[in-house]
CSV table of N, CA and C in Angstrom, one decimal:
chain,number,residue,atom,x,y,z
A,141,MET,N,19.5,23.2,-20.9
A,141,MET,CA,19.9,24.7,-21.1
A,141,MET,C,21.4,24.8,-21.8
A,142,ALA,N,21.2,25.5,-22.7
A,142,ALA,CA,22.5,25.5,-23.7
A,142,ALA,C,23.5,26.1,-22.9
A,143,LYS,N,25.1,25.9,-23.4
A,143,LYS,CA,26.2,26.2,-22.9
A,143,LYS,C,26.6,27.5,-22.6
A,144,ASN,N,26.2,28.1,-23.6
A,144,ASN,CA,26.5,29.4,-23.4
A,144,ASN,C,25.3,30.6,-23.1
A,145,THR,N,24.4,30.0,-22.7
A,145,THR,CA,23.4,30.9,-21.9
A,145,THR,C,23.5,31.2,-20.6
A,146,MET,N,23.6,32.4,-20.5
A,146,MET,CA,23.5,33.0,-19.1
A,146,MET,C,22.6,32.8,-18.2
A,147,ILE,N,22.7,32.3,-16.7
A,147,ILE,CA,21.4,32.3,-15.9
A,147,ILE,C,21.2,33.5,-15.6
A,148,SER,N,20.0,33.6,-15.0
A,148,SER,CA,19.6,35.1,-14.7
A,148,SER,C,19.8,35.2,-13.0
A,149,GLU,N,19.9,36.2,-12.5
A,149,GLU,CA,20.0,36.5,-11.1
A,149,GLU,C,19.0,35.6,-10.3
A,150,THR,N,17.9,35.5,-10.6
A,150,THR,CA,16.8,35.1,-10.2
A,150,THR,C,17.0,33.4,-10.1
A,151,ASP,N,17.2,32.9,-11.2
A,151,ASP,CA,17.9,31.5,-11.2
A,151,ASP,C,19.0,31.3,-10.3
A,152,ARG,N,20.0,32.0,-10.3
A,152,ARG,CA,21.4,31.9,-9.5
A,152,ARG,C,20.9,32.0,-8.1
A,153,ASN,N,20.0,32.8,-7.6
A,153,ASN,CA,19.7,33.1,-6.3
A,153,ASN,C,18.7,31.7,-5.8
A,154,TYR,N,17.9,31.3,-6.6
A,154,TYR,CA,17.1,30.0,-6.3
A,154,TYR,C,18.3,28.9,-6.1
A,155,ILE,N,19.1,28.5,-6.8
A,155,ILE,CA,19.9,27.5,-6.8
A,155,ILE,C,20.7,27.8,-5.3
A,156,ILE,N,21.2,28.8,-5.3
A,156,ILE,CA,21.9,29.0,-4.0
A,156,ILE,C,21.2,28.7,-2.4
A,157,TRP,N,20.0,29.2,-2.7
A,157,TRP,CA,19.2,29.0,-1.6
A,157,TRP,C,18.7,27.2,-1.6
A,158,GLN,N,18.3,26.9,-2.6
A,158,GLN,CA,18.1,25.4,-2.6
A,158,GLN,C,19.1,24.4,-2.2
A,159,ASN,N,20.5,24.8,-2.8
A,159,ASN,CA,21.6,24.1,-2.1
A,159,ASN,C,21.8,24.2,-0.6
A,160,ARG,N,21.6,25.3,0.0
A,160,ARG,CA,21.4,25.4,1.4
A,160,ARG,C,20.4,24.4,2.0
A,161,ALA,N,19.2,24.5,1.3
A,161,ALA,CA,18.0,23.5,2.0
A,161,ALA,C,18.3,22.3,1.7
A,162,PHE,N,18.9,21.9,0.6
A,162,PHE,CA,19.3,20.4,0.4
A,162,PHE,C,20.3,20.0,1.4
A,163,GLN,N,21.2,20.7,1.8
A,163,GLN,CA,22.4,20.3,3.0
A,163,GLN,C,21.2,20.0,4.2
A,164,TYR,N,20.6,21.1,4.5
A,164,TYR,CA,19.9,20.7,5.9
A,164,TYR,C,19.0,19.5,5.7
A,165,TYR,N,18.2,19.4,4.4
A,165,TYR,CA,17.4,18.1,4.1
A,165,TYR,C,18.4,17.0,4.5
A,166,LEU,N,19.2,16.7,4.0
A,166,LEU,CA,20.3,15.6,4.0
A,166,LEU,C,20.5,15.3,5.5
A,167,ALA,N,20.8,16.6,6.1
A,167,ALA,CA,21.3,16.4,7.5
A,167,ALA,C,20.1,15.7,8.1
A,168,ALA,N,18.9,16.3,8.0
A,168,ALA,CA,17.7,16.0,8.7
A,168,ALA,C,17.4,14.5,8.3
A,169,ARG,N,17.5,14.0,7.1
A,169,ARG,CA,17.2,12.6,6.9
A,169,ARG,C,18.2,11.9,7.7
A,170,LEU,N,19.5,12.2,7.8
A,170,LEU,CA,20.4,11.2,8.3
A,170,LEU,C,20.3,11.3,9.9
A,171,LEU,N,20.0,12.2,10.5
A,171,LEU,CA,19.8,12.5,11.8
A,171,LEU,C,18.6,11.5,12.2
A,172,ARG,N,17.6,11.7,11.3
A,172,ARG,CA,16.2,11.1,11.8
A,172,ARG,C,16.5,9.4,11.7
A,173,LEU,N,17.2,9.0,10.5
A,173,LEU,CA,17.4,7.9,10.4
A,173,LEU,C,18.4,7.1,11.2
A,174,ASN,N,19.1,8.0,12.1
A,174,ASN,CA,19.9,7.6,13.3
A,174,ASN,C,19.4,8.0,14.5
A,175,GLU,N,17.9,8.1,14.4
A,175,GLU,CA,17.3,8.3,15.8
A,175,GLU,C,17.7,9.7,16.6
A,176,GLN,N,18.1,10.7,15.9
A,176,GLN,CA,18.4,11.8,16.7
A,176,GLN,C,17.4,12.8,16.4
A,177,TYR,N,16.3,12.7,17.1
A,177,TYR,CA,15.0,13.3,16.9
A,177,TYR,C,15.0,15.0,16.8
A,178,SER,N,15.6,15.5,17.8
A,178,SER,CA,15.7,16.8,18.0
A,178,SER,C,16.3,17.6,17.0
A,179,ALA,N,17.6,17.2,16.9
A,179,ALA,CA,18.6,17.7,15.6
A,179,ALA,C,17.7,17.7,14.1
A,180,ALA,N,17.3,16.3,14.1
A,180,ALA,CA,16.6,16.0,12.9
A,180,ALA,C,15.6,16.8,12.6
A,181,VAL,N,14.7,17.1,13.5
A,181,VAL,CA,13.5,18.4,13.3
A,181,VAL,C,13.8,19.6,13.0
A,182,PHE,N,15.0,19.9,13.8
A,182,PHE,CA,15.5,21.3,13.5
A,182,PHE,C,16.0,21.3,12.2
A,183,CYS,N,16.8,20.5,11.6
A,183,CYS,CA,17.3,20.6,10.3
A,183,CYS,C,16.3,20.2,9.2
A,184,GLY,N,15.3,19.4,9.7
A,184,GLY,CA,14.0,19.5,8.9
A,184,GLY,C,13.4,20.7,8.6
A,185,TYR,N,13.1,21.5,9.7
A,185,TYR,CA,12.3,22.7,9.7
A,185,TYR,C,13.2,23.6,8.9
A,186,GLN,N,14.6,23.9,9.1
A,186,GLN,CA,15.4,24.6,8.2
A,186,GLN,C,15.5,24.4,6.9
A,187,ALA,N,15.3,23.3,6.3
A,187,ALA,CA,15.4,22.6,5.2
A,187,ALA,C,14.2,23.2,4.3
A,188,ILE,N,13.0,22.7,5.0
A,188,ILE,CA,11.7,23.3,4.5
A,188,ILE,C,11.6,24.8,4.5
A,189,GLU,N,11.9,25.6,5.4
A,189,GLU,CA,11.9,27.0,5.5
A,189,GLU,C,12.9,27.7,4.2
A,190,SER,N,14.2,27.2,4.0
A,190,SER,CA,15.0,27.5,3.3
A,190,SER,C,14.5,27.3,1.7
A,191,LEU,N,13.7,26.3,1.6
A,191,LEU,CA,13.3,25.9,0.1
A,191,LEU,C,12.0,26.7,-0.1
A,192,MET,N,11.3,27.1,1.1
A,192,MET,CA,10.0,27.9,1.0
A,192,MET,C,10.6,29.3,0.3
A,193,LYS,N,11.7,29.7,1.2
A,193,LYS,CA,12.2,31.0,0.8
A,193,LYS,C,12.7,30.9,-0.8
A,194,ALA,N,13.5,30.0,-1.2
A,194,ALA,CA,14.1,29.9,-2.3
A,194,ALA,C,12.7,29.9,-3.5
A,195,THR,N,12.0,29.1,-3.3
A,195,THR,CA,10.6,29.2,-4.1
A,195,THR,C,10.2,30.5,-4.1
A,196,LEU,N,10.2,31.3,-3.1
A,196,LEU,CA,9.5,32.5,-3.1
A,196,LEU,C,10.4,33.6,-3.9
A,197,LEU,N,11.5,33.3,-3.9
A,197,LEU,CA,12.4,34.4,-4.2
A,197,LEU,C,12.5,34.0,-5.7
A,198,TYR,N,12.3,32.9,-6.3
A,198,TYR,CA,12.0,32.6,-7.7
A,198,TYR,C,10.9,33.2,-8.4
A,199,TRP,N,9.7,33.3,-7.7
A,199,TRP,CA,8.3,33.6,-8.0
A,199,TRP,C,7.8,35.2,-7.7
A,200,ASP,N,8.6,35.6,-6.7
A,200,ASP,CA,7.9,36.8,-6.1
A,200,ASP,C,9.2,37.8,-6.2
A,201,LYS,N,9.3,38.7,-7.1
A,201,LYS,CA,10.5,39.8,-7.2
A,201,LYS,C,10.4,40.6,-5.9
A,202,CYS,N,9.4,40.6,-5.0
A,202,CYS,CA,9.3,41.5,-4.0
A,202,CYS,C,9.9,40.8,-2.6
A,203,PHE,N,9.8,39.6,-2.8
A,203,PHE,CA,10.1,38.7,-1.5
A,203,PHE,C,11.4,38.9,-1.1
A,204,VAL,N,11.2,39.3,0.3
A,204,VAL,CA,12.6,39.7,1.2
A,204,VAL,C,12.7,38.6,2.2
A,205,PRO,N,13.7,37.6,2.1
A,205,PRO,CA,13.7,36.4,3.1
A,205,PRO,C,14.1,37.0,4.5
A,206,GLU,N,14.7,38.0,4.8
A,206,GLU,CA,15.0,38.5,6.3
A,206,GLU,C,13.6,39.0,6.7
A,207,ALA,N,12.7,39.6,5.8
A,207,ALA,CA,11.5,40.2,6.1
A,207,ALA,C,10.7,39.1,6.7
A,208,ALA,N,10.6,37.9,5.9
A,208,ALA,CA,9.6,36.8,6.4
A,208,ALA,C,9.9,36.1,7.6
A,209,GLY,N,11.4,36.3,7.8
A,209,GLY,CA,11.8,35.6,9.2
A,209,GLY,C,11.5,34.1,9.2
A,210,HIS,N,11.0,33.8,10.3
A,210,HIS,CA,10.4,32.1,10.3
A,210,HIS,C,9.0,32.0,10.5
A,211,LYS,N,8.5,33.0,9.9
A,211,LYS,CA,6.9,32.9,9.7
A,211,LYS,C,6.4,32.0,8.7
A,212,MET,N,6.4,30.6,8.8
A,212,MET,CA,6.3,29.8,7.6
A,212,MET,C,4.7,29.7,7.4
A,213,ALA,N,3.8,29.9,8.4
A,213,ALA,CA,2.6,29.9,8.0
A,213,ALA,C,2.2,31.1,6.9
A,214,GLY,N,3.0,32.1,7.1
A,214,GLY,CA,3.0,33.3,6.3
A,214,GLY,C,3.4,32.8,4.9
A,215,MET,N,4.6,32.2,4.9
A,215,MET,CA,5.2,31.7,3.7
A,215,MET,C,4.4,30.9,2.9
A,216,ILE,N,3.6,30.0,3.5
A,216,ILE,CA,2.8,29.1,2.8
A,216,ILE,C,1.8,29.7,2.3
A,217,ARG,N,1.1,30.8,2.9
A,217,ARG,CA,0.1,31.6,2.2
A,217,ARG,C,0.5,32.3,1.0
A,218,THR,N,1.9,32.7,1.1
A,218,THR,CA,2.4,33.4,0.0
A,218,THR,C,2.6,32.6,-1.1
A,219,ILE,N,3.1,31.5,-0.8
A,219,ILE,CA,3.1,30.3,-1.9
A,219,ILE,C,2.0,30.1,-2.8
A,220,ARG,N,0.9,29.9,-1.8
A,220,ARG,CA,-0.1,29.5,-2.6
A,220,ARG,C,-0.7,30.7,-3.4
A,221,ASN,N,-0.4,31.8,-3.1
A,221,ASN,CA,-0.9,33.0,-3.9
A,221,ASN,C,0.0,33.3,-5.1
A,222,LYS,N,1.0,32.9,-5.0
A,222,LYS,CA,2.2,33.6,-5.8
A,222,LYS,C,2.7,32.6,-6.8
A,223,VAL,N,2.7,31.6,-6.4
A,223,VAL,CA,3.4,30.6,-7.1
A,223,VAL,C,2.5,29.7,-8.1
A,224,ASN,N,3.0,29.4,-9.4
A,224,ASN,CA,2.0,28.8,-10.2
A,224,ASN,C,1.9,27.3,-9.9
A,225,GLY,N,0.7,27.0,-9.7
A,225,GLY,CA,0.5,25.5,-9.5
A,225,GLY,C,0.2,25.3,-7.8
A,226,ALA,N,0.5,26.4,-6.9
A,226,ALA,CA,0.7,26.2,-5.8
A,226,ALA,C,-0.6,26.4,-4.7
A,227,LYS,N,-1.7,26.7,-5.4
A,227,LYS,CA,-2.8,27.0,-4.8
A,227,LYS,C,-3.4,26.2,-3.5
A,228,HIS,N,-2.9,24.8,-3.7
A,228,HIS,CA,-3.2,23.8,-2.7
A,228,HIS,C,-2.2,23.3,-1.9
A,229,PHE,N,-1.0,23.9,-1.7
A,229,PHE,CA,0.1,23.6,-1.2
A,229,PHE,C,-0.1,23.4,0.3
A,230,GLU,N,0.5,22.3,0.8
A,230,GLU,CA,0.4,22.0,2.3
A,230,GLU,C,1.7,21.9,2.7
A,231,CYS,N,1.8,22.3,4.0
A,231,CYS,CA,3.0,21.6,4.8
A,231,CYS,C,2.6,21.2,6.1
A,232,PRO,N,2.8,20.0,6.4
A,232,PRO,CA,2.3,19.5,7.8
A,232,PRO,C,2.6,20.8,9.0
A,233,ARG,N,1.3,20.8,9.6
A,233,ARG,CA,1.4,22.0,10.7
A,233,ARG,C,2.4,21.8,11.7
A,234,TYR,N,2.4,20.3,12.2
A,234,TYR,CA,3.5,20.1,13.3
A,234,TYR,C,4.9,20.8,12.8
A,235,PHE,N,5.1,21.0,11.7
A,235,PHE,CA,6.4,21.8,11.4
A,235,PHE,C,6.8,22.9,11.9
A,236,TYR,N,5.5,23.7,11.9
A,236,TYR,CA,5.9,25.1,12.5
A,236,TYR,C,4.8,25.3,13.6
A,237,PHE,N,4.2,24.6,14.1
A,237,PHE,CA,3.3,24.6,15.2
A,237,PHE,C,4.2,25.0,16.5
A,238,GLU,N,3.6,26.7,17.0
A,238,GLU,CA,4.3,27.2,18.0
A,238,GLU,C,5.9,27.3,17.7
A,239,LYS,N,6.3,27.1,16.6
A,239,LYS,CA,7.7,27.2,16.1
A,239,LYS,C,8.5,26.3,17.1
A,240,ARG,N,8.0,25.2,17.7
A,240,ARG,CA,8.7,24.1,18.2
A,240,ARG,C,10.0,23.7,17.5
A,241,TYR,N,9.8,23.2,16.1
A,241,TYR,CA,11.0,22.6,15.7
A,241,TYR,C,11.8,23.5,15.4
A,242,GLN,N,11.6,25.0,15.3
A,242,GLN,CA,12.5,26.0,15.1
A,242,GLN,C,13.2,26.6,16.2
A,243,SER,N,12.7,26.6,17.4
A,243,SER,CA,13.2,27.1,18.5
A,243,SER,C,13.2,26.2,19.7
A,244,VAL,N,12.3,25.4,20.0
A,244,VAL,CA,12.4,24.7,21.2
A,244,VAL,C,13.3,23.5,21.0
A,245,THR,N,13.8,23.2,19.8
A,245,THR,CA,15.0,22.3,19.5
A,245,THR,C,16.1,22.9,20.1
A,246,ARG,N,16.3,23.9,20.0
A,246,ARG,CA,17.5,24.8,20.5
A,246,ARG,C,17.5,25.5,21.9
A,247,TYR,N,16.4,26.0,22.3
A,247,TYR,CA,16.3,26.5,23.5
A,247,TYR,C,15.2,25.8,24.4
A,248,PRO,N,15.6,24.9,24.9
A,248,PRO,CA,14.5,24.4,25.7
A,248,PRO,C,13.7,25.2,26.6
A,249,ALA,N,12.3,24.9,26.5
A,249,ALA,CA,11.0,25.6,27.3
A,249,ALA,C,10.7,24.8,28.3
A,250,LYS,N,10.5,25.3,29.5
A,250,LYS,CA,9.7,24.6,30.4
A,250,LYS,C,8.1,24.4,30.0
A,251,GLY,N,7.7,23.0,30.1
A,251,GLY,CA,6.5,22.7,29.9
A,251,GLY,C,6.2,22.6,28.3
A,252,LYS,N,7.3,22.7,27.4
A,252,LYS,CA,7.2,22.5,26.0
A,252,LYS,C,8.2,21.5,25.4
A,253,GLY,N,7.8,20.7,24.5
A,253,GLY,CA,8.6,19.5,24.1
A,253,GLY,C,8.3,19.4,22.4
A,254,ILE,N,8.9,18.7,21.9
A,254,ILE,CA,8.7,18.5,20.5
A,254,ILE,C,8.4,17.1,20.4
A,255,GLY,N,7.0,17.0,19.6
A,255,GLY,CA,6.5,15.6,19.1
A,255,GLY,C,7.1,15.4,17.6
A,256,VAL,N,7.5,14.1,17.5
A,256,VAL,CA,8.0,13.7,16.1
A,256,VAL,C,7.2,12.7,15.7
A,257,PRO,N,6.1,12.7,14.9
A,257,PRO,CA,5.6,11.6,14.5
A,257,PRO,C,6.3,10.5,13.4
A,258,SER,N,5.8,9.7,13.4
A,258,SER,CA,6.3,8.3,12.7
A,258,SER,C,6.3,8.8,11.2
A,259,SER,N,5.5,9.7,10.9
A,259,SER,CA,5.4,10.1,9.6
A,259,SER,C,6.4,11.3,9.0
A,260,PHE,N,7.1,11.6,10.1
A,260,PHE,CA,8.0,12.6,9.9
A,260,PHE,C,9.0,12.5,8.5
A,261,LEU,N,9.7,11.5,8.4
A,261,LEU,CA,10.5,11.6,7.4
A,261,LEU,C,9.9,11.5,6.1
A,262,GLY,N,8.5,10.6,5.8
A,262,GLY,CA,7.8,10.9,4.6
A,262,GLY,C,7.3,12.2,4.3
A,263,ASP,N,6.8,12.8,5.4
A,263,ASP,CA,6.3,14.4,5.4
A,263,ASP,C,7.3,15.3,4.9
A,264,LEU,N,8.6,15.0,5.4
A,264,LEU,CA,9.7,15.8,5.0
A,264,LEU,C,10.3,15.7,3.5
A,265,ASP,N,10.3,14.2,3.2
A,265,ASP,CA,10.5,14.0,1.6
A,265,ASP,C,9.4,14.6,0.8
A,266,ARG,N,7.9,14.5,1.1
A,266,ARG,CA,7.1,15.0,0.3
A,266,ARG,C,7.2,16.4,0.1
A,267,THR,N,7.3,17.2,1.2
A,267,THR,CA,7.1,18.6,1.3
A,267,THR,C,8.4,19.3,0.3
A,268,PHE,N,9.6,18.4,0.5
A,268,PHE,CA,10.7,18.9,0.0
A,268,PHE,C,10.4,18.8,-1.5
A,269,ARG,N,9.9,17.6,-2.0
A,269,ARG,CA,9.6,17.4,-3.4
A,269,ARG,C,8.5,18.6,-4.0
A,270,VAL,N,7.6,18.4,-3.4
A,270,VAL,CA,6.8,19.3,-3.8
A,270,VAL,C,7.3,20.8,-3.9
A,271,LEU,N,7.8,21.3,-3.1
A,271,LEU,CA,8.6,22.6,-3.2
A,271,LEU,C,9.6,22.6,-4.6
A,272,VAL,N,10.4,21.6,-4.4
A,272,VAL,CA,11.3,21.7,-5.8
A,272,VAL,C,10.2,21.6,-7.1
A,273,GLU,N,9.1,21.0,-7.0
A,273,GLU,CA,8.7,20.9,-8.3
A,273,GLU,C,7.9,22.3,-8.7
A,274,PHE,N,7.7,23.1,-7.7
A,274,PHE,CA,7.0,24.2,-8.1
A,274,PHE,C,8.0,25.5,-8.7
A,275,VAL,N,9.4,25.2,-9.1
A,275,VAL,CA,10.4,25.8,-9.7
A,275,VAL,C,10.6,25.1,-11.1
A,276,PRO,N,10.3,25.6,-12.0
A,276,PRO,CA,10.9,25.0,-13.4
A,276,PRO,C,12.6,25.2,-13.6
A,277,PHE,N,13.1,26.0,-12.9
A,277,PHE,CA,14.7,26.0,-13.0
A,277,PHE,C,15.2,25.2,-12.1
A,278,GLN,N,16.0,24.2,-12.7
A,278,GLN,CA,16.5,23.2,-11.9
A,278,GLN,C,17.9,23.1,-12.7
A,279,TYR,N,19.0,23.6,-12.4
A,279,TYR,CA,20.3,23.2,-13.1
A,279,TYR,C,21.5,23.3,-12.2
A,280,ASN,N,22.2,22.3,-12.4
A,280,ASN,CA,23.5,22.2,-11.7
A,280,ASN,C,23.6,22.2,-10.1
A,281,SER,N,22.4,21.9,-9.3
A,281,SER,CA,22.4,21.9,-8.1
A,281,SER,C,23.0,20.8,-7.3
A,282,LEU,N,23.0,20.9,-5.9
A,282,LEU,CA,23.6,19.9,-5.1
A,282,LEU,C,22.7,18.8,-5.3
A,283,LEU,N,21.3,18.9,-5.4
A,283,LEU,CA,20.2,18.0,-5.6
A,283,LEU,C,20.5,17.3,-6.9
A,284,VAL,N,20.6,18.1,-7.9
A,284,VAL,CA,20.5,17.1,-9.4
A,284,VAL,C,22.0,16.4,-9.3
A,285,ASN,N,23.0,16.9,-8.9
A,285,ASN,CA,24.3,16.5,-8.8
A,285,ASN,C,24.5,15.0,-8.0
A,286,THR,N,23.7,15.2,-6.9
A,286,THR,CA,23.5,13.9,-5.7
A,286,THR,C,22.6,12.8,-6.6
A,287,LEU,N,21.6,13.3,-7.4
A,287,LEU,CA,20.7,12.3,-8.1
A,287,LEU,C,21.3,11.7,-9.2
A,288,LYS,N,22.3,12.4,-9.7
A,288,LYS,CA,23.4,11.6,-10.6
A,288,LYS,C,24.3,10.9,-10.3
A,289,GLY,N,24.7,10.9,-9.0
A,289,GLY,CA,25.5,9.9,-8.2
A,289,GLY,C,26.9,10.5,-8.0
A,290,GLU,N,26.8,11.9,-8.0
A,290,GLU,CA,28.4,12.5,-8.1
A,290,GLU,C,28.8,12.4,-6.6
A,291,ASN,N,28.1,12.4,-5.5
A,291,ASN,CA,28.4,11.9,-4.3
A,291,ASN,C,27.8,10.8,-3.5
A,292,ARG,N,28.4,9.6,-3.8
A,292,ARG,CA,27.7,8.5,-3.4
A,292,ARG,C,26.9,8.3,-1.8
A,293,LYS,N,27.7,8.9,-1.0
A,293,LYS,CA,27.5,9.0,0.5
A,293,LYS,C,25.9,10.0,0.7
A,294,ASP,N,26.1,11.0,-0.1
A,294,ASP,CA,24.9,11.8,-0.1
A,294,ASP,C,23.5,11.3,-0.4
A,295,LEU,N,24.1,10.4,-1.7
A,295,LEU,CA,22.9,9.8,-2.7
A,295,LEU,C,22.3,8.5,-1.6
A,296,GLN,N,23.1,8.0,-0.8
A,296,GLN,CA,22.7,6.8,0.0
A,296,GLN,C,21.5,7.4,1.1
A,297,ILE,N,22.1,8.5,1.6
A,297,ILE,CA,21.2,9.5,2.8
A,297,ILE,C,19.9,9.6,1.9
A,298,LEU,N,19.9,10.1,1.0
A,298,LEU,CA,18.8,10.8,0.0
A,298,LEU,C,17.8,9.4,-0.3
A,299,ARG,N,18.3,8.4,-0.6
A,299,ARG,CA,17.6,7.3,-1.2
A,299,ARG,C,16.9,6.5,0.1
A,300,ARG,N,17.6,6.4,1.3
A,300,ARG,CA,17.2,5.4,2.1
A,300,ARG,C,15.8,5.8,2.4
A,301,ALA,N,14.8,4.9,2.4
A,301,ALA,CA,13.4,5.0,2.8
A,301,ALA,C,12.7,6.2,2.4
A,302,ASN,N,13.0,6.6,1.0
A,302,ASN,CA,12.6,7.9,0.5
A,302,ASN,C,11.7,7.5,-0.8
A,303,ARG,N,10.3,7.5,-0.2
A,303,ARG,CA,9.5,7.2,-1.1
A,303,ARG,C,9.0,8.3,-2.4
A,304,GLU,N,9.6,9.4,-2.3
A,304,GLU,CA,9.7,10.4,-3.3
A,304,GLU,C,10.7,10.3,-4.3
A,305,MET,N,11.6,9.4,-4.1
A,305,MET,CA,12.8,9.4,-5.3
A,305,MET,C,12.4,9.3,-6.8
A,306,ARG,N,11.3,8.4,-7.0
A,306,ARG,CA,11.1,8.5,-8.4
A,306,ARG,C,10.6,9.8,-9.1
A,307,LYS,N,9.5,10.3,-8.2
A,307,LYS,CA,8.8,11.5,-8.6
A,307,LYS,C,10.0,12.5,-8.7
A,308,LEU,N,11.0,12.5,-7.8
A,308,LEU,CA,12.0,13.5,-7.8
A,308,LEU,C,12.7,13.5,-9.1
A,309,ARG,N,13.3,12.2,-9.3
A,309,ARG,CA,14.1,12.0,-10.5
A,309,ARG,C,13.3,12.2,-11.9
A,310,ARG,N,12.2,11.9,-11.8
A,310,ARG,CA,11.2,12.2,-13.1
A,310,ARG,C,10.8,13.6,-13.3
A,311,PHE,N,10.8,14.4,-12.1
A,311,PHE,CA,10.6,15.9,-12.4
A,311,PHE,C,12.0,16.6,-13.0
A,312,LEU,N,13.1,16.3,-12.3
A,312,LEU,CA,14.3,16.7,-12.7
A,312,LEU,C,15.1,16.0,-13.9
A,313,ASN,N,14.5,15.1,-14.2
A,313,ASN,CA,14.9,14.4,-15.6
A,313,ASN,C,16.4,13.8,-15.3
A,314,VAL,N,16.5,13.2,-14.1
A,314,VAL,CA,18.0,12.8,-13.8
A,314,VAL,C,18.2,11.4,-13.7
A,315,ARG,N,19.0,10.8,-14.1
A,315,ARG,CA,19.4,9.4,-14.2
A,315,ARG,C,20.6,9.4,-13.3
A,316,LEU,N,20.8,8.2,-12.8
A,316,LEU,CA,22.1,7.8,-11.9
A,316,LEU,C,23.2,7.6,-13.1
A,317,ALA,N,24.3,8.3,-13.1
A,317,ALA,CA,25.6,8.1,-13.9
A,317,ALA,C,26.0,6.6,-13.7
A,318,LYS,N,26.4,5.8,-14.7
A,318,LYS,CA,27.2,4.5,-14.4
A,318,LYS,C,28.5,5.1,-13.8
A,319,ARG,N,28.7,3.9,-13.2
A,319,ARG,CA,30.3,4.2,-12.3
A,319,ARG,C,31.4,3.8,-13.3
A,320,ALA,N,32.3,4.8,-13.2
A,320,ALA,CA,33.4,4.1,-14.1
A,320,ALA,C,34.2,2.8,-13.8
């Protein structure tokens, strides 16, 4: 992007939402890596929901995040219909099954628990990366800056056991900056 180019309101909104999603994503990764399962899945849910909303804000001028609420299945269908290249987008169903990750993690419900499969972290990483790849505008976000190494602690959280790093770096065309 040229230095004097103004970014559009759509681009700006996308990055604001992506930044929020990225913060929840890092929190989910850190919590899961430290076996704090309930908090990890809540943050993972928030990360994916926020990034879905960011993606829809970018592609669908009529999308209203507040109106979408926490209806992840509906957002998945809308992404498939509105987003270029997303016709076959999948998000693991357990992320939104009976809204357990979104609600039971905060409000214990008699007879309901949360299942955290061993694939959780890989599924989270893959879903996050795929959603990022649906949006061609990626500029000066927390994600990009972290991949450049601007915050080494966050980069360590992002890297650990993350099989999506190469694909993410390749898509974003980001290399780790040399330390001074």
